[in-house]
Amino acid sequence: MTMLRIRNLGVRFGGVVALHGVSLDLNRGEILGLIGPNGAGKTTLFNCISGVIAPNEGTIHFEGRSLRFAPPHERARRGIARTFQNLQLWGSMTVLENLELPIDAIARRNTLSDALGLPFSHYAERAASERARAILHALGLGRYRDRLAADLPAGIQRRVELGRALAMRPKLVLLDEPAAGLDAGETEQLAKLLHKVRERFRVSMLLVDHDMSLVMRVCDYIYVLDFGKVLSRGEPPVVRNDQKVIAAYLGEPTPELVEASPTVPEPVITTTIPDAPQLPRTDAVEVAGETGTLLEVTGMAAGYAHLEVIRDIDLTVQAGEVVACIGANGAGKTTTLRAISGVIRPRAGRVTFGGHDITGARPEHIARLGLAHIPEGRGLFPRLSVEDTLRLAVDAAGKPERLEAAYDVFPRLKQRCRQAVGTLSGGEQQMVAMARAILTQPRLLMIDEMSQGLAPTIVCQLFQMIDVFRQQGTAVLLVEQFVESALAVADRAYIFEHGSIVHEAPAEELRRDRGLISGSYLGSAPDSTEAIEVAANGNGHHRVLDPELMEILSMRVPAEVKRALEERAEREGRSAGALALELLEEVNHTQ
Amino acid sequence: MMPGHIVRFAIAIVAFAILARLPVGLDPAFQFDAALAVIWGFGILSLVLLTGYAGQVSLCQATFAGVAAYGAGMTVAGMHGGYLLGIIIGVLAATVLGVIVGLPALRLHGITLAIVTLGIALVFDKYVFQDHIFDWFTGGTGGWQVTQASLFGIPVDSSKHLLTAYDVMLALFCMVAVLMVNLHQSGAGRRFRAIRDSELAASTMGVNLARYKLLAFALSASIAGMGGSFYPLIAGSVSPQPFWVFTSLQLAAIGVLMGVRYVPAAALGGLFMAVVPDVLTRYGHGTFMNRFNYDISYDWFQLAVGVLLVLQLILLPDGVWGDIRAKALRAWDVVRMKPREEVRPA
Ligand SMILES: Nc1ncnc2c1ncn2[C@@H]1O[C@H](COP(=O)(O)OP(=O)(O)OP(=O)(O)O)[C@@H](O)[C@H]1O
Ligand SMILES: [Mg+2]
């Protein structure tokens, strides 16, 4: 049965045709993949379905009814939930509140009785809170419950967004790049989770992601968009081998980008840039001749508010060296880059760059010394046009032809040069951030999650660019979700675990000895692995933890019992849902 | 009632008991200031809901108060109704205006919304409160005179029973303050805050933006109106001057200064706004150490607010109360000897 039927959808933004004649069918319980190059119109399609923008033409039917005049909240009530590529959590609210809101927004609560604290509100409030807790437990997010959403690392925020969408008890979930910034292990968990959610809740999904290992594994059927049109569609194997799709989007398959297999040989990068862009250098910076230690970090610690996130960080980067930082989400890599570039102040330790002590210096001062930082959030000004953003980077007196070098790398940006950066697609924004950093011609380039949100072909190109950098004498410090590709270009790597560096080795060695890496990944995410397992398999006996049961448990059990349960769960480091299920089973046995 | 409700209620009663004693025995001018402080307290409280919770900008809160003041004055002096009826009519009038002002807010944000609401304040100032076409509402050039009034049979009026009026207002203020804190912690409050943080996410997660924005404006206007509707009672008459554009701007500025996200900031702000200018004009001139003559007038107050606002934006971005609160929380952590959170894979 068709749940979502889209016919002939068209969207134009001024001269830009974002979607044209797109038709799509989604059946109940199906997971549909939506892939395509950056700026192909995937997010725009999501915006049309969730009612954020109105299409210029075409129709969308959900469960047989037209969505034409339904505002976004009405669509949410009918059962359409979504996540956002550019994270949209309510930052000043706690994680728990973020999940409670959709639950009671759907329930149409009464403002007056809320303010008076009437029993009815009290009851609804408790129900919402219990359900939100259950979902957080199931996603392994229990311990972030009372943290402000804005204070969490991006990877965790993405998981909270997923939880928030599921809290609505939706019939259809639109997932916009849920695996961005996740490493191979975490992506694997996500894939399992999505399958289980589908099975248990009978939820249909529309999945956009550039991580082919996820899309190919999870989806039943795939649509490929290119320039706003449907380029191809079919089951995953068909799409993967479709020549048109390979040419437009996938590129020649590198092992990692297409399929995450734990033991791959050295990845072969096969696409080549016709002319590796030779970026002209300013005279101020000595070229290739630069040698010696460029960046030296000793004993650094840093954190946010009450929380110390990293400590005892010792790290060096030689001139012209490519260094990779590896470790699970939340191991402290992003915080390390931030503390180096002055975005946050180190609490202890010393940072020197090119002979200058830059510990705690202001970020603009550090940038002037030739250290460029591309943050995870990209750090762009949304109202500035592409061209102006890049021009700022080449500085006031810059020659316009220099911009051409950046446009050569990202031809897409040339077409969009007058557009405000804030209206670009997620991937296009990432390109702007990269181009800007390249144009400043830094001595050290620090990139946080370079490949996030970018199409596979472009990711390949970028990795090759890093090689070009090395030849030109620019050092690179890289945080990357595609570990294989990162190790392939890097000279050396640091492995992060629980906020410190546990190992340092030449990249070559790590490529050979994979045990070192996988150990760090598994070691640092026990909570989420276990919790998702529990959500998926009950207590490990391949019994599915029934969501209804979870709800009954969390709502009807007297508060004292529940607290005891949660305390015990905390002590034993397991999820309360699993524990409850186990206890129930014991009771059943004895009866 | 949850434990939280009871605690809040208890705090409100204690606060009332303390604040009610403050002006006792002072000279009448200061007693008037105290009553005025509650009125402006309501004004800032209305901003806490609108700006602090829901993230909407408004520069016409004094206009809401003014409309309510005239509504009450008209009912009592013009139509010889009871004062309770006057308050109800005044608040209703303000609420209706609030909904009307809320309509453009469905489309506008930030600075444009600020300008539109400022325009509304100007229009009401010049063309309603001071125009003869609306004499039926404003009572003409002399304004409405309210000499004798009673609430629930208790005489409350400016001349002899100012403190009784003050107590009634204060009780209402404390009650509304508690309701606002309850609201903040409840489902409806979360929806307001969600609109403030991300409208995009709020609407796609089931929050009816139009409804909750209008609701925020309506509630905010009615709170501002509650304060305004008492004005004739304590001043004895209504005139356009207290509700002119500048008062709206002052409410916004002092609200931000004190911490627009926090309910107690309204009490601080109201006190500041009513008492400081009066003290300045009264004691602001004289001779210092027998040598230096000085003359600090009301105008200096405006300047001081401006300077303080700049300082606050740099030093205490969360406002005075926000800063006090953060310090108190930290002290509380120390008292409980709660360990600093350990490094965790965050
Ligand atoms: N408000 C807007 N004004 C002008 N152009 C826009 C606007 N929104 C989107 N576009 C353009 O429409 C095109 C499609 O954007 P969309 O965000 O749908 O791409 P996408 O497929 O999600 O790409 P990505 O993989 O990079 O996220 C882009 O080229 C973008 O620049
Ligand atoms: Mg997108």
mmCIF file of N, CA, C and O in Angstrom, chain A residues 50 52 72-73 76-77 80 82 84 88 90-93 97 100-102 104-105 109 111 114-117 122 125 143-144 153 156 164 168 306-309 311 330 347 498, chain B residues 1-2 5 179 182-183 185-188 190-194 196-198 200-209 211-212 215 219 261 330 333 340-346:
data_model
loop_
_atom_site.group_PDB
_atom_site.id
_atom_site.type_symbol
_atom_site.label_atom_id
_atom_site.label_comp_id
_atom_site.label_asym_id
_atom_site.label_seq_id
_atom_site.Cartn_x
_atom_site.Cartn_y
_atom_site.Cartn_z
ATOM 1 N N SER A 50 7.706 17.845 4.583
ATOM 2 C CA SER A 50 7.385 18.234 5.957
ATOM 3 C C SER A 50 6.703 19.599 6.014
ATOM 4 O O SER A 50 6.343 20.061 7.087
ATOM 5 N N VAL A 52 7.830 22.642 5.164
ATOM 6 C CA VAL A 52 8.623 23.829 5.455
ATOM 7 C C VAL A 52 8.600 24.796 4.276
ATOM 8 O O VAL A 52 8.583 26.012 4.444
ATOM 9 N N PRO A 72 3.016 22.669 8.648
ATOM 10 C CA PRO A 72 3.950 21.662 9.179
ATOM 11 C C PRO A 72 3.446 20.922 10.414
ATOM 12 O O PRO A 72 3.583 19.698 10.493
ATOM 13 N N HIS A 73 2.854 21.654 11.378
ATOM 14 C CA HIS A 73 2.466 20.959 12.609
ATOM 15 C C HIS A 73 1.342 19.970 12.352
ATOM 16 O O HIS A 73 1.245 18.941 13.003
ATOM 17 N N ALA A 76 2.907 16.912 11.146
ATOM 18 C CA ALA A 76 3.495 16.187 12.268
ATOM 19 C C ALA A 76 2.415 15.376 12.969
ATOM 20 O O ALA A 76 2.620 14.213 13.318
ATOM 21 N N ARG A 77 1.250 15.968 13.152
ATOM 22 C CA ARG A 77 0.166 15.234 13.827
ATOM 23 C C ARG A 77 -0.308 14.063 13.007
ATOM 24 O O ARG A 77 -0.775 13.063 13.538
ATOM 25 N N ILE A 80 4.201 12.527 10.308
ATOM 26 C CA ILE A 80 5.457 12.712 9.586
ATOM 27 C C ILE A 80 6.461 13.409 10.504
ATOM 28 O O ILE A 80 6.195 14.505 10.986
ATOM 29 N N ARG A 82 10.776 14.373 11.171
ATOM 30 C CA ARG A 82 12.009 14.497 10.405
ATOM 31 C C ARG A 82 13.191 14.883 11.278
ATOM 32 O O ARG A 82 13.029 15.341 12.403
ATOM 33 N N PHE A 84 17.159 16.994 10.851
ATOM 34 C CA PHE A 84 17.698 18.054 10.027
ATOM 35 C C PHE A 84 19.178 17.846 9.749
ATOM 36 O O PHE A 84 19.928 17.436 10.621
ATOM 37 N N GLN A 88 19.046 20.989 14.364
ATOM 38 C CA GLN A 88 18.040 21.944 14.830
ATOM 39 C C GLN A 88 17.470 21.534 16.176
ATOM 40 O O GLN A 88 16.264 21.570 16.367
ATOM 41 N N TRP A 90 16.640 22.111 20.156
ATOM 42 C CA TRP A 90 16.381 23.311 20.942
ATOM 43 C C TRP A 90 17.494 23.422 21.960
ATOM 44 O O TRP A 90 17.477 22.766 23.013
ATOM 45 N N GLY A 91 18.465 24.283 21.640
ATOM 46 C CA GLY A 91 19.725 24.284 22.362
ATOM 47 C C GLY A 91 19.647 24.654 23.825
ATOM 48 O O GLY A 91 20.413 24.144 24.624
ATOM 49 N N SER A 92 18.724 25.519 24.207
ATOM 50 C CA SER A 92 18.696 25.952 25.604
ATOM 51 C C SER A 92 17.823 25.036 26.452
ATOM 52 O O SER A 92 17.598 25.305 27.621
ATOM 53 N N MET A 93 17.313 23.970 25.858
ATOM 54 C CA MET A 93 16.518 23.014 26.613
ATOM 55 C C MET A 93 17.348 21.751 26.844
ATOM 56 O O MET A 93 18.251 21.445 26.080
ATOM 57 N N GLU A 97 13.930 17.416 27.748
ATOM 58 C CA GLU A 97 12.869 18.315 27.291
ATOM 59 C C GLU A 97 12.726 18.271 25.779
ATOM 60 O O GLU A 97 11.620 18.364 25.243
ATOM 61 N N GLU A 100 10.557 15.408 25.216
ATOM 62 C CA GLU A 100 9.205 15.537 25.764
ATOM 63 C C GLU A 100 8.324 16.383 24.864
ATOM 64 O O GLU A 100 7.139 16.118 24.709
ATOM 65 N N LEU A 101 8.948 17.393 24.273
ATOM 66 C CA LEU A 101 8.118 18.344 23.536
ATOM 67 C C LEU A 101 7.268 17.726 22.438
ATOM 68 O O LEU A 101 6.060 17.917 22.424
ATOM 69 N N PRO A 102 7.865 16.974 21.514
ATOM 70 C CA PRO A 102 7.013 16.404 20.467
ATOM 71 C C PRO A 102 5.910 15.510 21.033
ATOM 72 O O PRO A 102 4.823 15.451 20.476
ATOM 73 N N ASP A 104 4.205 15.911 23.856
ATOM 74 C CA ASP A 104 3.010 16.618 24.284
ATOM 75 C C ASP A 104 2.511 17.655 23.280
ATOM 76 O O ASP A 104 1.383 18.108 23.383
ATOM 77 N N ALA A 105 3.346 17.982 22.295
ATOM 78 C CA ALA A 105 2.823 18.860 21.239
ATOM 79 C C ALA A 105 1.736 18.130 20.456
ATOM 80 O O ALA A 105 0.750 18.718 20.042
ATOM 81 N N ARG A 109 -1.863 19.898 24.575
ATOM 82 C CA ARG A 109 -2.030 20.216 25.987
ATOM 83 C C ARG A 109 -2.643 21.590 26.173
ATOM 84 O O ARG A 109 -2.578 22.438 25.289
ATOM 85 N N THR A 111 -2.812 25.206 27.913
ATOM 86 C CA THR A 111 -1.867 26.133 28.527
ATOM 87 C C THR A 111 -2.289 26.523 29.940
ATOM 88 O O THR A 111 -1.481 26.578 30.857
ATOM 89 N N ASP A 114 -1.777 23.894 32.425
ATOM 90 C CA ASP A 114 -0.337 23.743 32.629
ATOM 91 C C ASP A 114 0.168 24.752 33.646
ATOM 92 O O ASP A 114 0.939 24.430 34.538
ATOM 93 N N ALA A 115 -0.279 26.009 33.477
ATOM 94 C CA ALA A 115 0.202 27.067 34.364
ATOM 95 C C ALA A 115 -0.299 26.845 35.784
ATOM 96 O O ALA A 115 0.402 27.089 36.756
ATOM 97 N N LEU A 116 -1.530 26.370 35.908
ATOM 98 C CA LEU A 116 -2.087 26.146 37.238
ATOM 99 C C LEU A 116 -1.581 24.849 37.857
ATOM 100 O O LEU A 116 -1.730 24.623 39.049
ATOM 101 N N GLY A 117 -0.990 24.002 37.028
ATOM 102 C CA GLY A 117 -0.493 22.732 37.545
ATOM 103 C C GLY A 117 -1.632 21.807 37.957
ATOM 104 O O GLY A 117 -1.561 21.130 38.979
ATOM 105 N N HIS A 122 -0.466 17.415 35.262
ATOM 106 C CA HIS A 122 0.520 16.677 36.006
ATOM 107 C C HIS A 122 0.671 15.268 35.438
ATOM 108 O O HIS A 122 1.762 14.772 35.176
ATOM 109 N N GLU A 125 2.160 15.320 31.985
ATOM 110 C CA GLU A 125 3.572 15.683 32.119
ATOM 111 C C GLU A 125 4.408 14.454 32.455
ATOM 112 O O GLU A 125 5.452 14.205 31.872
ATOM 113 N N ARG A 143 22.467 9.028 29.872
ATOM 114 C CA ARG A 143 23.281 9.861 30.760
ATOM 115 C C ARG A 143 23.354 11.313 30.299
ATOM 116 O O ARG A 143 23.878 12.156 31.018
ATOM 117 N N TYR A 144 22.884 11.618 29.102
ATOM 118 C CA TYR A 144 22.890 13.015 28.656
ATOM 119 C C TYR A 144 21.589 13.719 28.997
ATOM 120 O O TYR A 144 21.384 14.853 28.624
ATOM 121 N N PRO A 153 28.328 17.252 21.824
ATOM 122 C CA PRO A 153 29.031 17.157 20.543
ATOM 123 C C PRO A 153 28.053 16.794 19.428
ATOM 124 O O PRO A 153 27.004 16.198 19.663
ATOM 125 N N ILE A 156 26.433 13.286 19.067
ATOM 126 C CA ILE A 156 25.382 12.976 20.028
ATOM 127 C C ILE A 156 24.111 13.746 19.682
ATOM 128 O O ILE A 156 23.004 13.222 19.768
ATOM 129 N N ARG A 164 14.250 12.354 19.037
ATOM 130 C CA ARG A 164 13.160 13.326 19.055
ATOM 131 C C ARG A 164 12.125 12.994 17.980
ATOM 132 O O ARG A 164 10.923 13.066 18.204
ATOM 133 N N MET A 168 7.786 11.235 18.568
ATOM 134 C CA MET A 168 6.479 11.640 18.046
ATOM 135 C C MET A 168 5.605 10.457 17.701
ATOM 136 O O MET A 168 4.467 10.633 17.310
ATOM 137 N N HIS A 306 31.302 22.914 33.433
ATOM 138 C CA HIS A 306 31.700 22.043 34.532
ATOM 139 C C HIS A 306 32.459 20.808 34.059
ATOM 140 O O HIS A 306 32.921 20.012 34.853
ATOM 141 N N LEU A 307 32.523 20.651 32.758
ATOM 142 C CA LEU A 307 32.960 19.379 32.229
ATOM 143 C C LEU A 307 34.360 19.478 31.633
ATOM 144 O O LEU A 307 34.613 20.319 30.782
ATOM 145 N N GLU A 308 35.248 18.634 32.097
ATOM 146 C CA GLU A 308 36.561 18.578 31.470
ATOM 147 C C GLU A 308 36.514 17.476 30.414
ATOM 148 O O GLU A 308 36.237 16.324 30.738
ATOM 149 N N VAL A 309 36.773 17.837 29.181
ATOM 150 C CA VAL A 309 36.577 16.875 28.104
ATOM 151 C C VAL A 309 37.886 16.215 27.673
ATOM 152 O O VAL A 309 37.923 15.027 27.380
ATOM 153 N N ARG A 311 42.278 15.863 28.399
ATOM 154 C CA ARG A 311 43.383 16.148 29.320
ATOM 155 C C ARG A 311 44.657 15.447 28.859
ATOM 156 O O ARG A 311 44.609 14.470 28.131
ATOM 157 N N GLY A 330 33.036 11.720 20.328
ATOM 158 C CA GLY A 330 33.052 12.136 21.723
ATOM 159 C C GLY A 330 34.345 11.797 22.435
ATOM 160 O O GLY A 330 34.464 11.963 23.635
ATOM 161 N N ARG A 347 42.712 24.720 29.501
ATOM 162 C CA ARG A 347 42.753 24.924 30.955
ATOM 163 C C ARG A 347 44.138 24.654 31.514
ATOM 164 O O ARG A 347 44.470 25.086 32.603
ATOM 165 N N HIS A 498 38.498 8.416 25.347
ATOM 166 C CA HIS A 498 38.065 9.051 26.598
ATOM 167 C C HIS A 498 38.792 10.340 26.892
ATOM 168 O O HIS A 498 39.192 10.595 28.015
ATOM 169 N N MET B 1 -0.999 18.910 42.580
ATOM 170 C CA MET B 1 0.185 19.761 42.769
ATOM 171 C C MET B 1 1.416 18.892 42.980
ATOM 172 O O MET B 1 1.424 17.996 43.812
ATOM 173 N N MET B 2 2.429 19.220 42.232
ATOM 174 C CA MET B 2 3.691 18.507 42.406
ATOM 175 C C MET B 2 4.517 19.234 43.461
ATOM 176 O O MET B 2 4.249 20.390 43.778
ATOM 177 N N HIS B 5 5.466 22.690 42.603
ATOM 178 C CA HIS B 5 4.416 23.700 42.720
ATOM 179 C C HIS B 5 4.326 24.229 44.138
ATOM 180 O O HIS B 5 4.158 25.421 44.364
ATOM 181 N N LEU B 179 2.551 31.429 38.505
ATOM 182 C CA LEU B 179 1.981 30.772 37.324
ATOM 183 C C LEU B 179 2.980 30.776 36.167
ATOM 184 O O LEU B 179 3.087 29.807 35.419
ATOM 185 N N ASN B 182 5.529 28.077 36.751
ATOM 186 C CA ASN B 182 4.883 26.796 36.432
ATOM 187 C C ASN B 182 4.840 26.581 34.928
ATOM 188 O O ASN B 182 5.131 25.495 34.425
ATOM 189 N N LEU B 183 4.452 27.642 34.233
ATOM 190 C CA LEU B 183 4.317 27.550 32.781
ATOM 191 C C LEU B 183 5.661 27.176 32.154
ATOM 192 O O LEU B 183 5.732 26.325 31.274
ATOM 193 N N GLN B 185 8.011 25.442 33.255
ATOM 194 C CA GLN B 185 8.399 24.054 33.457
ATOM 195 C C GLN B 185 7.423 23.061 32.825
ATOM 196 O O GLN B 185 7.605 21.871 32.966
ATOM 197 N N SER B 186 6.374 23.563 32.207
ATOM 198 C CA SER B 186 5.337 22.645 31.724
ATOM 199 C C SER B 186 5.374 22.506 30.208
ATOM 200 O O SER B 186 6.199 23.109 29.537
ATOM 201 N N GLY B 187 4.481 21.694 29.700
ATOM 202 C CA GLY B 187 4.431 21.440 28.267
ATOM 203 C C GLY B 187 4.257 22.705 27.455
ATOM 204 O O GLY B 187 4.949 22.922 26.469
ATOM 205 N N ALA B 188 3.344 23.565 27.880
ATOM 206 C CA ALA B 188 3.107 24.793 27.119
ATOM 207 C C ALA B 188 4.356 25.670 27.118
ATOM 208 O O ALA B 188 4.723 26.243 26.096
ATOM 209 N N ARG B 190 7.416 24.691 27.355
ATOM 210 C CA ARG B 190 8.405 24.096 26.458
ATOM 211 C C ARG B 190 8.130 24.491 25.023
ATOM 212 O O ARG B 190 9.042 24.727 24.247
ATOM 213 N N ARG B 191 6.847 24.567 24.699
ATOM 214 C CA ARG B 191 6.539 24.934 23.323
ATOM 215 C C ARG B 191 6.970 26.368 23.023
ATOM 216 O O ARG B 191 7.486 26.658 21.961
ATOM 217 N N PHE B 192 6.731 27.267 23.992
ATOM 218 C CA PHE B 192 7.203 28.642 23.804
ATOM 219 C C PHE B 192 8.717 28.649 23.608
ATOM 220 O O PHE B 192 9.245 29.302 22.714
ATOM 221 N N ARG B 193 9.419 27.912 24.468
ATOM 222 C CA ARG B 193 10.882 27.942 24.385
ATOM 223 C C ARG B 193 11.378 27.310 23.094
ATOM 224 O O ARG B 193 12.392 27.713 22.541
ATOM 225 N N ALA B 194 10.634 26.309 22.624
ATOM 226 C CA ALA B 194 11.034 25.683 21.363
ATOM 227 C C ALA B 194 10.939 26.691 20.227
ATOM 228 O O ALA B 194 11.804 26.737 19.352
ATOM 229 N N ARG B 196 11.377 29.822 20.498
ATOM 230 C CA ARG B 196 12.513 30.725 20.653
ATOM 231 C C ARG B 196 13.787 30.101 20.062
ATOM 232 O O ARG B 196 14.532 30.753 19.346
ATOM 233 N N ASP B 197 14.020 28.819 20.332
ATOM 234 C CA ASP B 197 15.279 28.192 19.919
ATOM 235 C C ASP B 197 15.306 27.846 18.436
ATOM 236 O O ASP B 197 16.318 28.038 17.775
ATOM 237 N N SER B 198 14.255 27.249 17.926
ATOM 238 C CA SER B 198 14.216 26.934 16.498
ATOM 239 C C SER B 198 12.772 26.782 16.049
ATOM 240 O O SER B 198 12.115 25.793 16.357
ATOM 241 N N LEU B 200 11.813 26.355 13.091
ATOM 242 C CA LEU B 200 11.762 25.302 12.082
ATOM 243 C C LEU B 200 11.487 23.956 12.746
ATOM 244 O O LEU B 200 10.562 23.232 12.365
ATOM 245 N N ALA B 201 12.276 23.650 13.767
ATOM 246 C CA ALA B 201 12.082 22.371 14.447
ATOM 247 C C ALA B 201 10.747 22.349 15.170
ATOM 248 O O ALA B 201 10.046 21.346 15.156
ATOM 249 N N ALA B 202 10.370 23.459 15.791
ATOM 250 C CA ALA B 202 9.116 23.484 16.543
ATOM 251 C C ALA B 202 7.938 23.147 15.644
ATOM 252 O O ALA B 202 7.115 22.292 15.967
ATOM 253 N N SER B 203 7.877 23.792 14.484
ATOM 254 C CA SER B 203 6.704 23.569 13.637
ATOM 255 C C SER B 203 6.683 22.147 13.092
ATOM 256 O O SER B 203 5.633 21.517 13.043
ATOM 257 N N THR B 204 7.849 21.619 12.722
ATOM 258 C CA THR B 204 7.830 20.263 12.169
ATOM 259 C C THR B 204 7.669 19.206 13.249
ATOM 260 O O THR B 204 7.467 18.042 12.948
ATOM 261 N N MET B 205 7.775 19.589 14.515
ATOM 262 C CA MET B 205 7.547 18.627 15.592
ATOM 263 C C MET B 205 6.166 18.807 16.196
ATOM 264 O O MET B 205 5.903 18.337 17.307
ATOM 265 N N GLY B 206 5.292 19.527 15.522
ATOM 266 C CA GLY B 206 3.896 19.555 15.951
ATOM 267 C C GLY B 206 3.454 20.796 16.703
ATOM 268 O O GLY B 206 2.338 20.831 17.211
ATOM 269 N N VAL B 207 4.296 21.819 16.799
ATOM 270 C CA VAL B 207 3.860 23.039 17.481
ATOM 271 C C VAL B 207 3.193 23.965 16.470
ATOM 272 O O VAL B 207 3.785 24.301 15.443
ATOM 273 N N ASN B 208 1.964 24.357 16.798
ATOM 274 C CA ASN B 208 1.249 25.277 15.930
ATOM 275 C C ASN B 208 1.805 26.678 16.148
ATOM 276 O O ASN B 208 1.468 27.360 17.114
ATOM 277 N N LEU B 209 2.662 27.113 15.242
ATOM 278 C CA LEU B 209 3.375 28.375 15.435
ATOM 279 C C LEU B 209 2.420 29.543 15.595
ATOM 280 O O LEU B 209 2.553 30.346 16.511
ATOM 281 N N ARG B 211 -0.664 29.711 16.502
ATOM 282 C CA ARG B 211 -1.410 29.679 17.742
ATOM 283 C C ARG B 211 -0.554 30.077 18.938
ATOM 284 O O ARG B 211 -0.967 30.898 19.763
ATOM 285 N N TYR B 212 0.645 29.542 19.011
ATOM 286 C CA TYR B 212 1.444 29.826 20.195
ATOM 287 C C TYR B 212 2.076 31.208 20.173
ATOM 288 O O TYR B 212 2.293 31.808 21.221
ATOM 289 N N LEU B 215 -0.792 33.368 21.200
ATOM 290 C CA LEU B 215 -1.020 33.137 22.628
ATOM 291 C C LEU B 215 0.012 33.889 23.461
ATOM 292 O O LEU B 215 -0.323 34.515 24.480
ATOM 293 N N LEU B 219 -1.154 36.648 26.115
ATOM 294 C CA LEU B 219 -0.847 36.513 27.537
ATOM 295 C C LEU B 219 0.037 37.661 28.010
ATOM 296 O O LEU B 219 -0.185 38.252 29.068
ATOM 297 N N ARG B 261 15.054 36.382 30.878
ATOM 298 C CA ARG B 261 14.562 35.003 30.890
ATOM 299 C C ARG B 261 14.044 34.580 32.259
ATOM 300 O O ARG B 261 13.523 33.491 32.413
ATOM 301 N N ARG B 330 26.223 27.622 41.608
ATOM 302 C CA ARG B 330 27.572 27.127 41.778
ATOM 303 C C ARG B 330 27.882 26.971 43.278
ATOM 304 O O ARG B 330 28.445 25.967 43.713
ATOM 305 N N ASP B 333 26.370 23.922 44.604
ATOM 306 C CA ASP B 333 27.165 22.733 44.269
ATOM 307 C C ASP B 333 28.295 22.547 45.256
ATOM 308 O O ASP B 333 28.579 21.440 45.707
ATOM 309 N N ARG B 340 33.359 17.899 40.881
ATOM 310 C CA ARG B 340 33.379 18.390 39.513
ATOM 311 C C ARG B 340 33.234 17.188 38.576
ATOM 312 O O ARG B 340 33.826 16.145 38.818
ATOM 313 N N GLU B 341 32.448 17.366 37.532
ATOM 314 C CA GLU B 341 32.175 16.214 36.690
ATOM 315 C C GLU B 341 33.450 15.678 36.051
ATOM 316 O O GLU B 341 34.293 16.436 35.590
ATOM 317 N N GLU B 342 33.561 14.390 36.055
ATOM 318 C CA GLU B 342 34.773 13.764 35.553
ATOM 319 C C GLU B 342 34.797 13.747 34.032
ATOM 320 O O GLU B 342 33.799 13.960 33.375
ATOM 321 N N VAL B 343 35.979 13.495 33.518
ATOM 322 C CA VAL B 343 36.084 13.369 32.076
ATOM 323 C C VAL B 343 35.281 12.164 31.618
ATOM 324 O O VAL B 343 35.401 11.085 32.166
ATOM 325 N N ARG B 344 34.445 12.427 30.667
ATOM 326 C CA ARG B 344 33.702 11.304 30.111
ATOM 327 C C ARG B 344 33.731 11.470 28.611
ATOM 328 O O ARG B 344 33.810 12.587 28.123
ATOM 329 N N PRO B 345 33.624 10.414 27.892
ATOM 330 C CA PRO B 345 33.455 10.594 26.460
ATOM 331 C C PRO B 345 32.151 11.330 26.218
ATOM 332 O O PRO B 345 31.090 10.734 26.322
ATOM 333 N N ALA B 346 32.225 12.601 26.018
ATOM 334 C CA ALA B 346 30.992 13.386 25.941
ATOM 335 C C ALA B 346 30.354 13.257 24.568
ATOM 336 O O ALA B 346 31.026 13.005 23.598
#
